[in-house]
Coordinates of C-alpha atoms and ligand atoms in Angstrom, one line a residue:
M140 CA -16.5 19.3 -4.3
A141 CA -18.4 16.8 -6.2
L142 CA -16.6 14.4 -8.1
P143 CA -17.3 13.6 -11.8
M144 CA -19.2 10.3 -12.3
P145 CA -16.7 7.2 -11.9
E146 CA -15.9 5.2 -14.6
I147 CA -15.5 1.4 -13.8
H148 CA -12.7 -0.3 -16.1
T149 CA -12.1 -4.0 -15.6
V150 CA -8.3 -4.9 -16.4
T151 CA -7.3 -8.8 -16.6
T152 CA -3.8 -9.4 -15.8
S153 CA -1.6 -12.0 -17.7
D154 CA -2.2 -14.7 -14.9
G155 CA -5.9 -14.2 -15.3
V156 CA -6.7 -11.8 -12.2
A157 CA -9.6 -9.1 -12.8
L158 CA -8.7 -6.0 -11.4
T159 CA -10.5 -2.9 -11.2
L160 CA -9.8 0.7 -12.1
T161 CA -12.0 3.5 -11.0
R162 CA -11.6 6.6 -13.1
Y163 CA -12.5 10.2 -12.2
R164 CA -11.8 12.5 -15.2
G165 CA -10.6 15.4 -13.3
G166 CA -8.7 17.7 -15.8
A167 CA -5.8 18.0 -18.4
K168 CA -2.9 17.3 -16.2
G169 CA -2.6 13.8 -17.1
P170 CA -3.4 10.4 -15.6
V171 CA -2.4 9.4 -12.1
M172 CA -2.6 5.7 -10.9
I173 CA -3.4 5.6 -7.2
A174 CA -2.8 2.2 -5.4
H175 CA -4.1 1.2 -1.9
G176 CA -2.2 -1.0 0.6
A177 CA -2.9 -4.6 1.8
G178 CA -6.4 -5.4 3.5
V179 CA -8.1 -2.2 2.3
W180 CA -9.5 -1.1 -0.9
S181 CA -9.4 2.1 -3.1
G182 CA -12.1 3.3 -0.8
M183 CA -9.4 4.6 1.5
F184 CA -9.1 7.5 -1.1
T185 CA -12.9 8.2 -1.4
L186 CA -13.8 8.2 2.2
P187 CA -17.5 9.4 2.7
T188 CA -16.7 10.7 6.1
I189 CA -14.3 13.4 5.6
D190 CA -14.5 16.7 3.9
E191 CA -12.1 16.3 1.1
H192 CA -10.8 12.9 0.5
F193 CA -7.6 12.1 -1.8
A194 CA -9.6 11.6 -5.1
D195 CA -11.3 14.8 -4.6
Y196 CA -8.2 16.6 -4.0
I197 CA -6.4 15.1 -7.0
V198 CA -9.3 15.9 -9.3
R199 CA -9.8 19.5 -7.8
N200 CA -5.8 19.9 -8.8
G201 CA -6.7 19.0 -12.3
Y202 CA -5.6 15.5 -12.7
D203 CA -7.0 12.4 -14.2
A204 CA -7.5 10.1 -11.2
W205 CA -7.2 6.5 -11.8
L206 CA -8.0 4.2 -8.5
L207 CA -6.6 0.8 -8.7
D208 CA -8.0 -2.1 -6.9
W209 CA -5.1 -4.5 -7.2
R210 CA -5.3 -8.1 -6.2
A211 CA -5.0 -7.1 -2.5
S212 CA -8.1 -5.2 -2.5
V213 CA -10.9 -6.6 -0.1
K214 CA -13.3 -5.8 -2.9
L215 CA -11.9 -8.5 -5.1
P216 CA -12.2 -12.2 -4.3
L217 CA -9.8 -13.4 -1.6
R218 CA -6.6 -15.0 -3.2
Q219 CA -3.2 -16.3 -1.8
F220 CA -0.5 -14.3 -3.6
T221 CA 3.0 -13.2 -3.0
L222 CA 4.1 -9.6 -3.8
D223 CA 6.3 -10.8 -6.6
E224 CA 2.9 -12.0 -8.4
A225 CA 1.2 -8.6 -7.8
A226 CA 4.4 -6.8 -9.1
A227 CA 4.8 -8.9 -12.2
N228 CA 1.1 -8.8 -13.1
D229 CA -0.9 -6.1 -11.5
F230 CA 1.0 -3.0 -12.1
P231 CA 2.3 -3.5 -15.4
A232 CA -1.4 -4.5 -16.5
A233 CA -2.9 -1.5 -15.0
V234 CA -0.3 1.0 -16.2
R235 CA -0.7 -0.2 -19.8
Y236 CA -4.5 0.0 -19.6
I237 CA -4.4 3.6 -18.4
R238 CA -1.7 4.6 -20.9
D239 CA -3.9 3.1 -23.6
A240 CA -7.2 4.5 -22.6
T241 CA -5.7 7.9 -22.2
R242 CA -3.4 7.8 -25.1
S243 CA -0.7 8.9 -22.9
D244 CA 3.1 8.1 -23.3
S245 CA 3.7 8.0 -19.7
I246 CA 1.7 8.3 -16.4
Q247 CA 2.4 9.1 -12.7
A248 CA 1.7 7.2 -9.7
V249 CA 0.7 7.7 -6.0
V250 CA 1.2 4.4 -4.0
H251 CA 0.7 3.4 -0.5
C252 CA 2.1 0.7 1.9
A253 CA 2.0 -2.8 0.5
G254 CA 0.5 -1.4 -3.0
S255 CA 3.9 0.8 -2.8
S256 CA 5.8 -2.2 -2.1
A257 CA 4.6 -4.3 -4.9
F258 CA 4.7 -1.3 -7.3
F259 CA 8.3 -0.9 -6.3
L260 CA 9.1 -4.4 -6.9
A261 CA 7.9 -3.9 -10.6
L262 CA 9.3 -0.6 -11.0
A263 CA 12.8 -1.9 -9.9
S264 CA 12.4 -5.0 -12.1
G265 CA 12.1 -2.5 -15.2
L266 CA 8.4 -3.7 -15.7
L267 CA 7.1 -0.1 -15.4
P268 CA 9.0 2.0 -18.1
E269 CA 5.8 4.1 -18.6
I270 CA 6.0 5.7 -15.1
R271 CA 7.0 9.2 -15.2
C272 CA 7.2 9.9 -11.4
V273 CA 6.1 8.6 -8.2
S274 CA 4.6 9.8 -4.9
C275 CA 5.4 6.8 -2.4
S276 CA 3.7 6.4 0.8
Q277 CA 5.3 5.0 3.9
I278 CA 7.4 2.1 2.3
A279 CA 9.1 1.5 -0.9
L280 CA 12.3 -1.1 -0.8
H281 CA 13.5 -1.0 2.6
Y282 CA 11.5 -2.1 5.6
N283 CA 11.8 -1.1 9.4
P284 CA 8.9 -1.9 11.5
P285 CA 8.6 -1.1 15.3
A286 CA 9.7 -3.7 17.9
A287 CA 6.3 -5.4 18.3
T288 CA 5.9 -6.2 14.6
Q289 CA 9.5 -7.4 14.6
I290 CA 8.7 -9.7 17.3
K291 CA 5.4 -11.0 15.2
C292 CA 7.7 -11.4 12.2
A293 CA 10.5 -13.2 14.2
M294 CA 7.8 -15.6 15.5
H295 CA 6.9 -16.5 11.9
L296 CA 3.4 -15.9 12.7
G297 CA 2.3 -16.2 9.3
E298 CA 3.7 -19.7 9.0
I299 CA 2.2 -20.7 12.0
L300 CA -1.2 -19.7 11.1
E301 CA -1.0 -21.0 7.7
K302 CA 0.0 -24.4 9.3
G303 CA -3.1 -24.0 11.5
G304 CA -5.2 -23.8 8.3
V305 CA -5.7 -20.0 8.5
E306 CA -5.8 -18.5 5.1
Y307 CA -6.4 -14.9 6.0
L308 CA -6.8 -12.5 9.1
S309 CA -9.8 -10.2 8.9
A310 CA -10.4 -6.7 10.4
D311 CA -14.1 -6.9 9.9
E312 CA -16.7 -9.4 11.0
D313 CA -16.0 -12.9 9.9
P314 CA -19.1 -15.2 9.8
A315 CA -17.1 -18.0 8.0
H316 CA -14.9 -18.8 10.9
P317 CA -16.8 -17.8 14.1
A318 CA -14.8 -19.8 16.6
F319 CA -11.3 -18.5 15.4
H320 CA -12.8 -15.1 14.8
A321 CA -14.2 -15.0 18.5
L322 CA -10.8 -16.0 19.9
F323 CA -9.0 -13.7 17.8
T324 CA -11.2 -10.7 18.9
T325 CA -11.0 -11.5 22.4
F326 CA -7.1 -11.5 22.2
V327 CA -6.9 -8.2 20.5
N328 CA -9.4 -6.6 22.9
A329 CA -7.3 -7.6 25.8
M330 CA -4.2 -6.2 23.8
Y331 CA -5.5 -2.6 22.9
H332 CA -7.4 -0.1 25.0
Q333 CA -7.4 3.1 23.2
C334 CA -10.9 2.8 22.1
D335 CA -13.8 0.2 22.4
S336 CA -13.8 -0.9 18.7
P337 CA -13.2 -4.5 18.2
V338 CA -12.4 -3.5 14.2
C339 CA -10.0 -1.1 15.5
H340 CA -8.2 -3.6 17.7
R341 CA -7.8 -6.1 14.9
I342 CA -6.6 -3.7 12.6
F343 CA -3.8 -2.7 15.4
F344 CA -2.9 -6.3 15.8
M345 CA -2.7 -7.0 12.0
Y346 CA -0.7 -4.0 10.9
G347 CA 0.5 -2.3 14.0
E348 CA -0.9 1.0 15.1
L349 CA -2.1 2.0 11.7
Y350 CA -3.4 5.6 12.3
R351 CA -3.2 8.1 15.0
H352 CA -6.8 8.1 16.8
E353 CA -6.6 12.0 17.0
Q354 CA -6.4 12.4 13.2
L355 CA -9.6 10.3 12.4
N356 CA -12.8 12.0 12.9
P357 CA -15.5 10.1 15.0
A358 CA -17.5 9.1 11.6
T359 CA -14.4 7.7 10.2
H360 CA -13.5 5.7 13.2
Q361 CA -16.9 4.3 13.6
R362 CA -17.1 3.3 9.8
L363 CA -13.6 1.5 9.6
A364 CA -15.2 -1.8 8.9
E365 CA -16.2 -0.4 5.3
Q366 CA -12.6 0.1 4.7
F367 CA -10.8 -2.8 6.2
G368 CA -11.2 -6.6 5.4
K369 CA -9.3 -9.9 4.8
C370 CA -5.5 -9.9 4.2
N371 CA -4.3 -13.2 2.9
I372 CA -1.6 -15.2 4.8
T373 CA 0.8 -15.6 1.8
A374 CA 1.0 -11.8 1.3
F375 CA 1.6 -11.4 5.0
R376 CA 4.2 -13.9 4.9
H377 CA 6.1 -12.4 2.2
L378 CA 6.0 -9.0 3.9
A379 CA 7.2 -10.6 7.1
Q380 CA 10.0 -12.1 5.2
M381 CA 11.1 -8.6 3.8
V382 CA 10.8 -7.0 7.4
R383 CA 13.2 -9.8 8.6
R384 CA 15.5 -9.2 5.7
G385 CA 15.2 -5.5 5.8
E386 CA 14.7 -5.1 2.3
A387 CA 12.7 -6.2 -0.7
A388 CA 13.4 -9.6 -2.0
K389 CA 11.6 -12.2 -3.7
F390 CA 9.2 -14.7 -1.8
D391 CA 11.3 -17.3 0.2
Y392 CA 10.1 -20.6 -0.5
G393 CA 12.7 -22.5 1.4
A394 CA 16.3 -23.5 0.2
A395 CA 15.2 -26.5 -2.2
E396 CA 12.6 -24.6 -3.7
N397 CA 14.4 -21.3 -3.9
L398 CA 17.3 -23.3 -5.8
K399 CA 14.9 -24.4 -8.4
R400 CA 13.1 -21.2 -8.9
Y401 CA 16.1 -18.6 -8.4
G402 CA 19.2 -21.0 -8.8
A403 CA 20.2 -19.7 -5.2
A404 CA 19.2 -21.0 -1.8
T405 CA 18.1 -17.4 -0.7
P406 CA 15.8 -15.2 -2.8
P407 CA 17.1 -12.6 -4.9
S408 CA 17.0 -8.9 -3.7
Y409 CA 14.9 -6.3 -5.6
V410 CA 17.2 -3.4 -4.5
A411 CA 18.7 -2.4 -7.9
P412 CA 18.8 1.3 -8.8
E413 CA 18.9 1.3 -12.7
H414 CA 15.0 1.5 -13.3
L415 CA 14.7 4.1 -10.6
R416 CA 16.1 7.0 -12.2
I417 CA 12.8 9.2 -12.2
P418 CA 11.7 11.7 -9.9
I419 CA 10.3 9.9 -6.7
T420 CA 9.0 11.6 -3.5
F421 CA 8.8 9.5 -0.4
V422 CA 6.6 10.4 2.5
S423 CA 6.3 8.9 6.0
G424 CA 4.1 9.8 8.9
A425 CA 6.4 11.0 11.9
L426 CA 4.5 8.6 14.2
N427 CA 4.2 5.8 11.9
Q428 CA 3.9 2.7 14.0
T429 CA 3.4 0.1 11.0
F430 CA 6.7 0.9 9.1
L431 CA 9.0 3.4 11.0
P432 CA 9.9 6.6 8.9
I433 CA 13.5 5.3 8.9
S434 CA 12.2 2.8 6.2
T435 CA 11.6 5.6 3.5
Q436 CA 15.0 7.3 4.9
R437 CA 16.8 4.2 3.9
T438 CA 15.3 3.8 0.4
F439 CA 15.8 7.5 -0.1
D440 CA 19.7 7.6 1.0
W441 CA 20.3 4.6 -0.8
L442 CA 19.0 6.2 -4.3
R443 CA 20.8 9.5 -3.7
S444 CA 24.0 7.6 -3.3
V445 CA 23.6 5.6 -6.5
N446 CA 21.6 7.8 -8.7
D447 CA 21.5 11.6 -9.3
P448 CA 20.4 12.8 -5.8
A449 CA 18.2 15.6 -7.3
L450 CA 15.6 13.3 -8.5
Y451 CA 14.6 12.3 -5.0
T452 CA 12.6 14.1 -2.2
R453 CA 11.4 13.2 1.2
H454 CA 9.0 14.5 3.7
V455 CA 7.9 13.4 7.2
V456 CA 4.4 14.3 8.2
P457 CA 4.3 15.6 11.9
G458 CA 1.5 14.0 13.9
Y459 CA 0.6 11.4 11.4
G460 CA 0.9 7.6 11.7
H461 CA 0.5 5.3 8.6
I462 CA -2.8 5.5 6.7
D463 CA -4.1 8.7 8.2
G464 CA -2.0 10.5 5.8
F465 CA -5.0 9.6 3.4
M466 CA -7.9 8.9 6.0
G467 CA -7.3 11.7 8.4
C468 CA -9.8 14.5 8.7
N469 CA -7.1 17.2 8.1
A470 CA -5.0 15.0 5.5
N471 CA -6.1 17.4 2.7
R472 CA -4.1 20.2 4.6
D473 CA -1.2 18.2 6.2
A474 CA -0.4 15.5 3.8
Y475 CA -2.0 15.6 0.6
P476 CA 0.0 18.6 -0.7
L477 CA 3.2 16.5 -0.1
F478 CA 2.1 14.0 -2.7
L479 CA 0.9 16.6 -5.2
E480 CA 4.1 18.5 -5.2
Q481 CA 5.9 15.6 -7.0
L482 CA 3.0 15.2 -9.5
E483 CA 3.3 19.1 -10.1
K484 CA 7.0 18.8 -11.0
C485 CA 6.4 16.3 -13.6
P486 CA 3.8 17.9 -16.1
A487 CA 2.3 15.8 -18.9
Ligands
LIG545 ZN1 -10.0 2.8 17.6

């Protein structure tokens, strides 16, 4: 179906970062904020290469879709940030903007990967009381990556790269640093052999096997560079810290600085249940090799043990990896309905 014309809105956060919200007025079922992961942008929900992308699907089902490009978006200027900063600033600003623009008391959210991670930091901190319910893709407050990622985190790869003057890793071509980029590409091409796309190999190195090749049609695979770009090293480091710890916590600046900022040598955890007493659905790809499905299982089990278990639902999508639940050519049949199910349970 043809989407309604997009309306582009700019939201400036309290720390001065300009974010973009792209609105597709779909119907009267209320606003839904939709947030992408790291190193990508909201284009992952409007792929031109699949028959029905996620924005189409949400609009067709009668919702007012608001696609957020938060500070991790590759369409915004690259900046170093911790997920704490994104959580404290981006999501509260975006939610309030949507609520004001639509004159709604509350809104719903669909959040993916690092966008889900940062969103849950904000939600668990009590910064998003206007969120009525959430569909969460792949990760929330607990982190279980496969062994290859654990090794990279254990090596403190982010710190090593940062000390070497590397400010980001890029999945697309990077004319600014040709020597480093050529070395990086040679290295990843030697590591991965499922296809002959260097973009694809860089993506797999940066994030683990982010999709099942069989779920992407050839046109999507050929045009991956349109979706992926730079991911800043600070956000990478924060994600790696949380992976090593196994759960969401504030950025670890080192004991001395932590003492100053947090009054403790180790950063405080975000895992607290009181602000999470809303309906939440967790969706993991059964074959996710970026964050294993047990990641959402742990958040789901923990929430059901501390809050009313009836609030929480979890689905595992057979045959899917991490981002193909949105970018796969059959995702509208296999995955989108699982995100929609939660929205339908919480009418405006
Ligand atoms: Zn490939």
